[in-house]
Short mmCIF file of N, CA, C and O in Angstrom, two decimals:
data_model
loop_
_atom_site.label_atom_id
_atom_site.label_comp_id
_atom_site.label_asym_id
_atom_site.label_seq_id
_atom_site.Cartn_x
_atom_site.Cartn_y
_atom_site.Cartn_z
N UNK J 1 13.02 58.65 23.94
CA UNK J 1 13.23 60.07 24.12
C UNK J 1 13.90 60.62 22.86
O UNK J 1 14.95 60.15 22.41
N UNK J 2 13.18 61.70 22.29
CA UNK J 2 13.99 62.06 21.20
C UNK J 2 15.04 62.93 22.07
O UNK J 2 15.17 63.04 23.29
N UNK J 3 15.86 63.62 20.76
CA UNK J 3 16.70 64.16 20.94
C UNK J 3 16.33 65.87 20.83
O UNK J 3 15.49 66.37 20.08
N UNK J 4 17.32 66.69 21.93
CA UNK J 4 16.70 68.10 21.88
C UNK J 4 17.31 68.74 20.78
O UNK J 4 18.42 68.57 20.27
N UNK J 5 16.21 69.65 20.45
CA UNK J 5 16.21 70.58 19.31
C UNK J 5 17.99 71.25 19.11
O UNK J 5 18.74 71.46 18.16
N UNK J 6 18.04 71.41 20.52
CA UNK J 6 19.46 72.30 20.06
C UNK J 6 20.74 71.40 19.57
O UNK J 6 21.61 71.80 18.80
N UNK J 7 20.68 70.49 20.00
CA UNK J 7 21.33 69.30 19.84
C UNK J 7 21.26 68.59 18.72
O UNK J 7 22.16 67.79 18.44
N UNK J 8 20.09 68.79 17.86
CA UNK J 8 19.72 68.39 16.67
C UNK J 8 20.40 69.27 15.73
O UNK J 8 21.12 68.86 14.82
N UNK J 9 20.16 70.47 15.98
CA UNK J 9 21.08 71.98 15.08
C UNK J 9 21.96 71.37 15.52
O UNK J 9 21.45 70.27 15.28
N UNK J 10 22.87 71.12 15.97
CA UNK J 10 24.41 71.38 15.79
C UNK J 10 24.93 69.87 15.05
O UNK J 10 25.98 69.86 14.40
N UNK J 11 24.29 68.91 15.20
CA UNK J 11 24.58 67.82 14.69
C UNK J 11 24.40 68.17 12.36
O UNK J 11 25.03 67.98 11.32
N UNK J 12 23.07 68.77 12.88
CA UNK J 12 23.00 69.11 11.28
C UNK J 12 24.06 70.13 10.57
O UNK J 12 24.53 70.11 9.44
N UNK J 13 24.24 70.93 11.55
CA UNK J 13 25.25 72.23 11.16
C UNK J 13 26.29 71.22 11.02
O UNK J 13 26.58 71.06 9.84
N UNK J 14 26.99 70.41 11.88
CA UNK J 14 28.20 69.79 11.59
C UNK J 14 28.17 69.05 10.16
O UNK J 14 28.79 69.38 9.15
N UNK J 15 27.52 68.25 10.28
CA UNK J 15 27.30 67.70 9.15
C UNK J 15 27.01 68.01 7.50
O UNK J 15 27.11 67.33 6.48
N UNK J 16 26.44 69.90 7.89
CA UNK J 16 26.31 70.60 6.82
C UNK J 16 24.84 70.16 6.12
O UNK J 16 24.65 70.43 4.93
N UNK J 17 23.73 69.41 6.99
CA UNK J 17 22.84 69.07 6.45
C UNK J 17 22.76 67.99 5.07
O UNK J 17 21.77 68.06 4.35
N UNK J 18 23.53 67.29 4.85
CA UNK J 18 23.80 66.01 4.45
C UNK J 18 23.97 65.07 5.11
O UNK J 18 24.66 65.07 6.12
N UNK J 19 22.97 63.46 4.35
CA UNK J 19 22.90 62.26 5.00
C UNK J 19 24.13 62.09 4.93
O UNK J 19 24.88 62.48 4.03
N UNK J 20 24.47 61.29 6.17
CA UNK J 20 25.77 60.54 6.36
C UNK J 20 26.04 59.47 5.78
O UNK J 20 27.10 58.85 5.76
N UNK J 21 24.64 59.16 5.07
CA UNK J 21 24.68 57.55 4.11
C UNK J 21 24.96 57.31 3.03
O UNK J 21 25.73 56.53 2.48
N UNK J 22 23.88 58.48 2.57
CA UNK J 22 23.34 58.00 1.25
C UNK J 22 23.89 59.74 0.50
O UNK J 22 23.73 59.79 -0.72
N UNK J 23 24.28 60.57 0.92
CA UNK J 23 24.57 62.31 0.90
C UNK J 23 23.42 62.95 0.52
O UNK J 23 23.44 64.08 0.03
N UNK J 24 22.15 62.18 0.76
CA UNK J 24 20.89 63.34 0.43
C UNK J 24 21.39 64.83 0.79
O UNK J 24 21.41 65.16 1.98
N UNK J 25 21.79 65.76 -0.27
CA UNK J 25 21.76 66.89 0.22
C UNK J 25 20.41 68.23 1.38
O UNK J 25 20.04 69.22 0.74
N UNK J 26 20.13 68.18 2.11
CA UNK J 26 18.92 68.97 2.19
C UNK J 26 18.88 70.22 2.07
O UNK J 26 17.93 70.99 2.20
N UNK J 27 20.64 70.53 1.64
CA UNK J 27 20.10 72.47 1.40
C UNK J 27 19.50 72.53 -0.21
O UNK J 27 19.19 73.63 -0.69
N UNK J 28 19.38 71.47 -0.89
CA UNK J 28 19.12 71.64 -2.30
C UNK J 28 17.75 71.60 -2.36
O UNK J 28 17.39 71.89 -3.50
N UNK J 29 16.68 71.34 -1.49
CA UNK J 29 15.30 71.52 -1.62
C UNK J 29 14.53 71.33 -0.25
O UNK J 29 14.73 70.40 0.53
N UNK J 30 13.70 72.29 -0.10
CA UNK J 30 12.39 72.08 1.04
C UNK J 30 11.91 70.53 1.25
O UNK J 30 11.50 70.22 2.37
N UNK J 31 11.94 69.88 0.58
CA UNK J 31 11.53 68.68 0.61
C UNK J 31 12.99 67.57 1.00
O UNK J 31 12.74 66.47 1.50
N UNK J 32 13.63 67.74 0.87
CA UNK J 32 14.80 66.95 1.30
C UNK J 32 15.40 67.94 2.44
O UNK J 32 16.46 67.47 2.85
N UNK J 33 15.16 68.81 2.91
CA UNK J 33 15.46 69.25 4.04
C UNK J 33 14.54 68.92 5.19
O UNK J 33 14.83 68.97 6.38
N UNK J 34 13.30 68.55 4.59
CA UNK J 34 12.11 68.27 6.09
C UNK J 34 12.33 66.73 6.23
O UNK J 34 11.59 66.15 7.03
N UNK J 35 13.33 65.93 5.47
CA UNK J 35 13.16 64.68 5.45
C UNK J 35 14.56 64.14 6.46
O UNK J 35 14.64 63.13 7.17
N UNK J 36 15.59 65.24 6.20
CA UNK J 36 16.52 64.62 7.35
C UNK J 36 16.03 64.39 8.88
O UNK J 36 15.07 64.92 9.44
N UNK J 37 16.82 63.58 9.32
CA UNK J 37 16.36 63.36 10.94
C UNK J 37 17.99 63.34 11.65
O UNK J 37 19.00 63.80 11.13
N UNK J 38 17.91 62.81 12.66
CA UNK J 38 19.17 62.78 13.21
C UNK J 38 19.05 61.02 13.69
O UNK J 38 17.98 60.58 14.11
N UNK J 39 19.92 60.37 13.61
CA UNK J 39 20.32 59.03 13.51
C UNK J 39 21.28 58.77 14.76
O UNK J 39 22.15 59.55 15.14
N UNK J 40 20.82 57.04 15.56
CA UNK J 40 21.51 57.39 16.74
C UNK J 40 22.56 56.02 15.88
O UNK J 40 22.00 54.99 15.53
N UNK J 41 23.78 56.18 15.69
CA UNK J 41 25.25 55.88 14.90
C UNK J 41 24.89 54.09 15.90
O UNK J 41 24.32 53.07 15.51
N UNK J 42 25.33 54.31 16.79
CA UNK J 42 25.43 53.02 18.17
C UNK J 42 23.63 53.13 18.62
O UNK J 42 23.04 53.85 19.43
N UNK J 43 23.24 52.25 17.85
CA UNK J 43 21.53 52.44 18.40
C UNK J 43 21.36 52.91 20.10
O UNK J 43 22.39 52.99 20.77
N UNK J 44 20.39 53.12 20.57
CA UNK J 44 20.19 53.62 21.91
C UNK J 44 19.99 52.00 22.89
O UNK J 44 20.01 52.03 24.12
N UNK J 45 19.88 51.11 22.36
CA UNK J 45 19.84 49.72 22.55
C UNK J 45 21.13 49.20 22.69
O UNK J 45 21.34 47.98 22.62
N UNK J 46 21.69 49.71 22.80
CA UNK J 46 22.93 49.13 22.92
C UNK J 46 23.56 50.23 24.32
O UNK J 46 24.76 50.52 24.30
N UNK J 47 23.05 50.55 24.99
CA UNK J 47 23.15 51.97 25.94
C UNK J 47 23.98 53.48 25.71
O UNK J 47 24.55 54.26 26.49
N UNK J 48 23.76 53.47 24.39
CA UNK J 48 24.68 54.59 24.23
C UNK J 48 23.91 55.48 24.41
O UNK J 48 22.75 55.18 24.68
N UNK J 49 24.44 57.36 24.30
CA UNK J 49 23.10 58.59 24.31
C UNK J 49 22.85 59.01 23.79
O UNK J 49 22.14 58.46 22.95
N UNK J 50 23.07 60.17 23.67
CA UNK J 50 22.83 61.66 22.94
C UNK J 50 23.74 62.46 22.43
O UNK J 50 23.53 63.59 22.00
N UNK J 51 24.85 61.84 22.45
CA UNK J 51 25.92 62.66 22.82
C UNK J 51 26.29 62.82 21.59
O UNK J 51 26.21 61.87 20.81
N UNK J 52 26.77 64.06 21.17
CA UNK J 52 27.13 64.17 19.36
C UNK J 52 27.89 63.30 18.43
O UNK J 52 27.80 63.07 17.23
N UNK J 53 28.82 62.83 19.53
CA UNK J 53 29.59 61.87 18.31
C UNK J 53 28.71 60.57 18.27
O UNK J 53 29.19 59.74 17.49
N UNK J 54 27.57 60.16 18.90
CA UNK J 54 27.17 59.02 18.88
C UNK J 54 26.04 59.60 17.79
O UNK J 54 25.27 58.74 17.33
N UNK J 55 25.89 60.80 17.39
CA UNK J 55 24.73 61.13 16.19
C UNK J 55 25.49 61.85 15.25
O UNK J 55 26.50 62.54 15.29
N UNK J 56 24.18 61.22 13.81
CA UNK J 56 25.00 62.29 12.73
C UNK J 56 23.00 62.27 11.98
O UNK J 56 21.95 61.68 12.22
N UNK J 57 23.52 63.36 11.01
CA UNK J 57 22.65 63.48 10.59
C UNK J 57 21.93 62.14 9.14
O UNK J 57 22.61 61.72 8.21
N UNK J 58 20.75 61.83 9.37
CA UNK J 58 20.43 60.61 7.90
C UNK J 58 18.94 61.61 7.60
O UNK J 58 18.32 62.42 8.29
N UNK J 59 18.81 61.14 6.39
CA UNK J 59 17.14 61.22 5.72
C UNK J 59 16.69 59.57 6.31
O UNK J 59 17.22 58.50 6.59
N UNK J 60 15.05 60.37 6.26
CA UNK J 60 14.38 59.49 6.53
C UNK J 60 14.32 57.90 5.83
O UNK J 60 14.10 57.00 6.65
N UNK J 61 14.39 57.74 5.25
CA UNK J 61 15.05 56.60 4.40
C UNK J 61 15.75 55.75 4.60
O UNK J 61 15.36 54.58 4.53
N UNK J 62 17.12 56.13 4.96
CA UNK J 62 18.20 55.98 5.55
C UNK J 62 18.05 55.49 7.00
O UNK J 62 18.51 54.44 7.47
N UNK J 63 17.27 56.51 7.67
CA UNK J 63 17.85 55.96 9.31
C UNK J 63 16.34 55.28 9.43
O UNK J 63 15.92 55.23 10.59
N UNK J 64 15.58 54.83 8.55
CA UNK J 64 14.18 53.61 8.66
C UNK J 64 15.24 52.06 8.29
O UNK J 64 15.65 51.12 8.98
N UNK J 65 15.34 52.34 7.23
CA UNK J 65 16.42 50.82 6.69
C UNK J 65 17.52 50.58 7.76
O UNK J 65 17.64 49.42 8.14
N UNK J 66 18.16 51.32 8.18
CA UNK J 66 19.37 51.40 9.41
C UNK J 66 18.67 50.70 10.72
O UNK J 66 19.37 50.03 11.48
N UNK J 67 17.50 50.85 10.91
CA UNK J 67 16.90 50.54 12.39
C UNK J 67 17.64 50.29 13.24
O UNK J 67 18.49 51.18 13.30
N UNK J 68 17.83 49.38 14.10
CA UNK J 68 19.13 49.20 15.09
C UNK J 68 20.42 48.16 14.64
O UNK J 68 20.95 47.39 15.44
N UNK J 69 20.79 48.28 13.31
CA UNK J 69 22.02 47.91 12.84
C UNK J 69 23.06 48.49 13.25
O UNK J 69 22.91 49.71 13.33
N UNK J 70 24.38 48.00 13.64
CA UNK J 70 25.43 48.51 14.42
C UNK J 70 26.13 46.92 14.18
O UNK J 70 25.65 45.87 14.63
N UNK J 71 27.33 47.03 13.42
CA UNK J 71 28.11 46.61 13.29
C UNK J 71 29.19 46.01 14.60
O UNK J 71 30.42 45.97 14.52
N UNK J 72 28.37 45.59 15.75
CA UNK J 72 29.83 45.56 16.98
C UNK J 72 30.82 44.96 16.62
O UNK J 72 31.79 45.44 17.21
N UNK J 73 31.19 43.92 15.76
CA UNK J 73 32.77 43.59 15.62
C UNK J 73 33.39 44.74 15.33
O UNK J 73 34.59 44.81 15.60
N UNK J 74 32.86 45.65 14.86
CA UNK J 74 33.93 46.93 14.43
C UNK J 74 34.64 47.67 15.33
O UNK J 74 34.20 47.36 16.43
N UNK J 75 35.29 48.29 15.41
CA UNK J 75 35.91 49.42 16.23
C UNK J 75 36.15 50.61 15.61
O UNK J 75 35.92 51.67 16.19
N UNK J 76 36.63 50.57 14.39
CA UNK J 76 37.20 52.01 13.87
C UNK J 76 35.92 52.90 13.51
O UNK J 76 34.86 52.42 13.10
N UNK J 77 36.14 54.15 13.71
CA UNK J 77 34.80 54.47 13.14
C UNK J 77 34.57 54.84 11.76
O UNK J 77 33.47 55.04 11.25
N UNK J 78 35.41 54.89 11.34
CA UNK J 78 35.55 54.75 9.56
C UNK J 78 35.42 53.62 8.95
O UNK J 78 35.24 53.49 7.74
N UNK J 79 35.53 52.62 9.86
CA UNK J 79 35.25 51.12 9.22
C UNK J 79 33.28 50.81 9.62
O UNK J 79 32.48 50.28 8.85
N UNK J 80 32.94 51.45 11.23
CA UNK J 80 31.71 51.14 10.87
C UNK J 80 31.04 52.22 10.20
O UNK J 80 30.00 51.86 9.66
N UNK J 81 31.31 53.36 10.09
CA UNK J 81 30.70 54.44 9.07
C UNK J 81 30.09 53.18 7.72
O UNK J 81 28.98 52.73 7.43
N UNK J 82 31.81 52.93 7.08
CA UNK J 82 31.55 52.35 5.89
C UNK J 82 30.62 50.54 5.89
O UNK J 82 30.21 50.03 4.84
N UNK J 83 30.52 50.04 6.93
CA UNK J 83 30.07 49.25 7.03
C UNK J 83 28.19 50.01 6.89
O UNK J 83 27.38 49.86 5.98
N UNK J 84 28.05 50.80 8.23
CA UNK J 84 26.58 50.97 7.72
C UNK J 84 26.08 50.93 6.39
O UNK J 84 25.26 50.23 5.79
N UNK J 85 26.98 52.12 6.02
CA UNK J 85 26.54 52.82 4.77
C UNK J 85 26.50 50.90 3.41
O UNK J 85 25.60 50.80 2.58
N UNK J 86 27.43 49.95 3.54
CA UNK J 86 27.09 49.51 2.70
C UNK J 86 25.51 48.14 2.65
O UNK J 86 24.83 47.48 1.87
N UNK J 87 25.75 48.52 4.54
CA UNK J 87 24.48 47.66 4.63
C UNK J 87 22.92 48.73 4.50
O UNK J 87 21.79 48.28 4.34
N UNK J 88 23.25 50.01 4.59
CA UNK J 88 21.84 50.89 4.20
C UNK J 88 21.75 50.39 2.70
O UNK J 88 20.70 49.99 2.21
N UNK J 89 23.13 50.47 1.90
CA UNK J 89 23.22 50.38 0.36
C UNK J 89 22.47 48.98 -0.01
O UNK J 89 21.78 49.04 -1.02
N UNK J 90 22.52 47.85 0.61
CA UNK J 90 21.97 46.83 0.19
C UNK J 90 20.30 46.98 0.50
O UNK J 90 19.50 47.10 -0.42
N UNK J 91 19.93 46.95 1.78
CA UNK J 91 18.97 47.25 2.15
C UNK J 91 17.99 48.23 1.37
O UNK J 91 16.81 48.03 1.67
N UNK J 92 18.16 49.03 0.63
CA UNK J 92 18.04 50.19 -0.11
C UNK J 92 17.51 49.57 -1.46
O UNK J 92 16.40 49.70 -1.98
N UNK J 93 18.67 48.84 -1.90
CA UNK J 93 18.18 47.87 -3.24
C UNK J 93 16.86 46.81 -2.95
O UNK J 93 15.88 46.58 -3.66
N UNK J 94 17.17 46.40 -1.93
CA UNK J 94 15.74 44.98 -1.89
C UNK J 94 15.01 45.69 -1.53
O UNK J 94 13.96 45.15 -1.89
N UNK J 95 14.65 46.90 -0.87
CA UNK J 95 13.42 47.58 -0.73
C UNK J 95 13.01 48.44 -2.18
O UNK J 95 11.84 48.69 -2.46
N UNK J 96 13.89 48.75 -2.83
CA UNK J 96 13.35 49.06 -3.92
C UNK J 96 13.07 47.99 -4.92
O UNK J 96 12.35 48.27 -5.88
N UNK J 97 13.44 47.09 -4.81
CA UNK J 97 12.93 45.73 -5.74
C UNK J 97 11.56 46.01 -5.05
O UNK J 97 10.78 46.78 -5.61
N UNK J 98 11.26 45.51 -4.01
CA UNK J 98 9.97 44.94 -3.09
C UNK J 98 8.78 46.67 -3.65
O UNK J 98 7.59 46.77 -3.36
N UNK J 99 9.49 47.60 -4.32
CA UNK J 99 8.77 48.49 -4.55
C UNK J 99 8.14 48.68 -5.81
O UNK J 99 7.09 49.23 -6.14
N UNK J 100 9.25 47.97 -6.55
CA UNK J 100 8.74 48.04 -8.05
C UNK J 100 7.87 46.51 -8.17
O UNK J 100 7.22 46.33 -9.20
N UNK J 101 7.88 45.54 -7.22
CA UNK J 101 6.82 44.41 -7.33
C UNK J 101 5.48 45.10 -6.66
O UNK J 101 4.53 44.46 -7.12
N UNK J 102 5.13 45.83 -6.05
CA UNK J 102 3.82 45.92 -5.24
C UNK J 102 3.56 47.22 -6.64
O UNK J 102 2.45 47.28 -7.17
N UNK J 103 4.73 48.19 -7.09
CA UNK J 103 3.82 49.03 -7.65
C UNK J 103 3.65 48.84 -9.23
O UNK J 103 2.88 49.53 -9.90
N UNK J 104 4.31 48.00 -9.64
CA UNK J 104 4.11 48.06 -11.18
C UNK J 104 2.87 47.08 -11.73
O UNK J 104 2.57 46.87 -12.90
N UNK J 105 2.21 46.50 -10.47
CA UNK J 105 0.84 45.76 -11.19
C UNK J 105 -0.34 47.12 -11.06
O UNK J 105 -1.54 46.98 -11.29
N UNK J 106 0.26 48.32 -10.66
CA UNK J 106 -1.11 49.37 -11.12
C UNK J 106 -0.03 50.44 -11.72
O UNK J 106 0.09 51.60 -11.34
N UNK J 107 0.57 49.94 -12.51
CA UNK J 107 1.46 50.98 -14.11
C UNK J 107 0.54 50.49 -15.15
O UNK J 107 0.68 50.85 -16.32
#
C-alpha cells in the first residue's frame, strides 16, 4: 500500500523537499523534484506504518539502495539516521563501481 498523497505533502514539506540521505535538493530542479519519493525509515516489514515519524522524504536512488535495511540494534534515532545514511553511502559507491564496469566497455 502506498502512502496517501496528503501524507506524502507533509512529510516533504517537513523535510523541505530534501533527501534525508544523500540531501538531493528537489527545489533546485524539475528533475530532482519528480525523483523524490517518501521512504518507510523502519521498513513496513518489520510492522511499522504510515505514520510520519516512521517516514521521511529520499530520492529515488536512495530509498532503491536502502530497500529494507534498518539497523535494529539501534535505538537512537540519530544513531540510526546516521547509520542508514552511511550504509546508503557505501552501497552508493559499489553500485557506482558496478556502473562504470557495465558502461565504460561502450565509451
Amino acid at each position: 500500500m502506498s502512502v496517501q498523497h496528503e501524507i506524502s505533502k507533509q512529510v516533504h514539506e517537513r523535510d523541505k523537499y530534501i533527501c534525508v540521505y544523500c540531501n538531493l535538493d528537489g527545489r533546485l530542479s524539475y528533475q530532482n523534484f519528480k525523483i523524490l519519493t517518501i521512504d518507510h525509515i523502519r521498513p513496513k516489514m518489520f510492522g511499522d506504518n504510515h505514520s510520519s515519524h516512521n517516514l521521511a522524504t529520499a530520492c529515488l536512488v536512495c530509498n532503491q539502495l536502502k530497500g529494507h535495511y534498518f539497523p535494529k540494534y539501534l535505538h537512537s534515532e540519530t544513531e540510526i539516521m546516521q547509520n542508514i545514511r552511511e550504509y546508503i553511502a557505501k552501497e552508493r559507491a559499489r553500485d557506482f563501481q558496478h556502473y562504470v564496469e557495465v558502461v565504460s566497455q561502450f565509451l
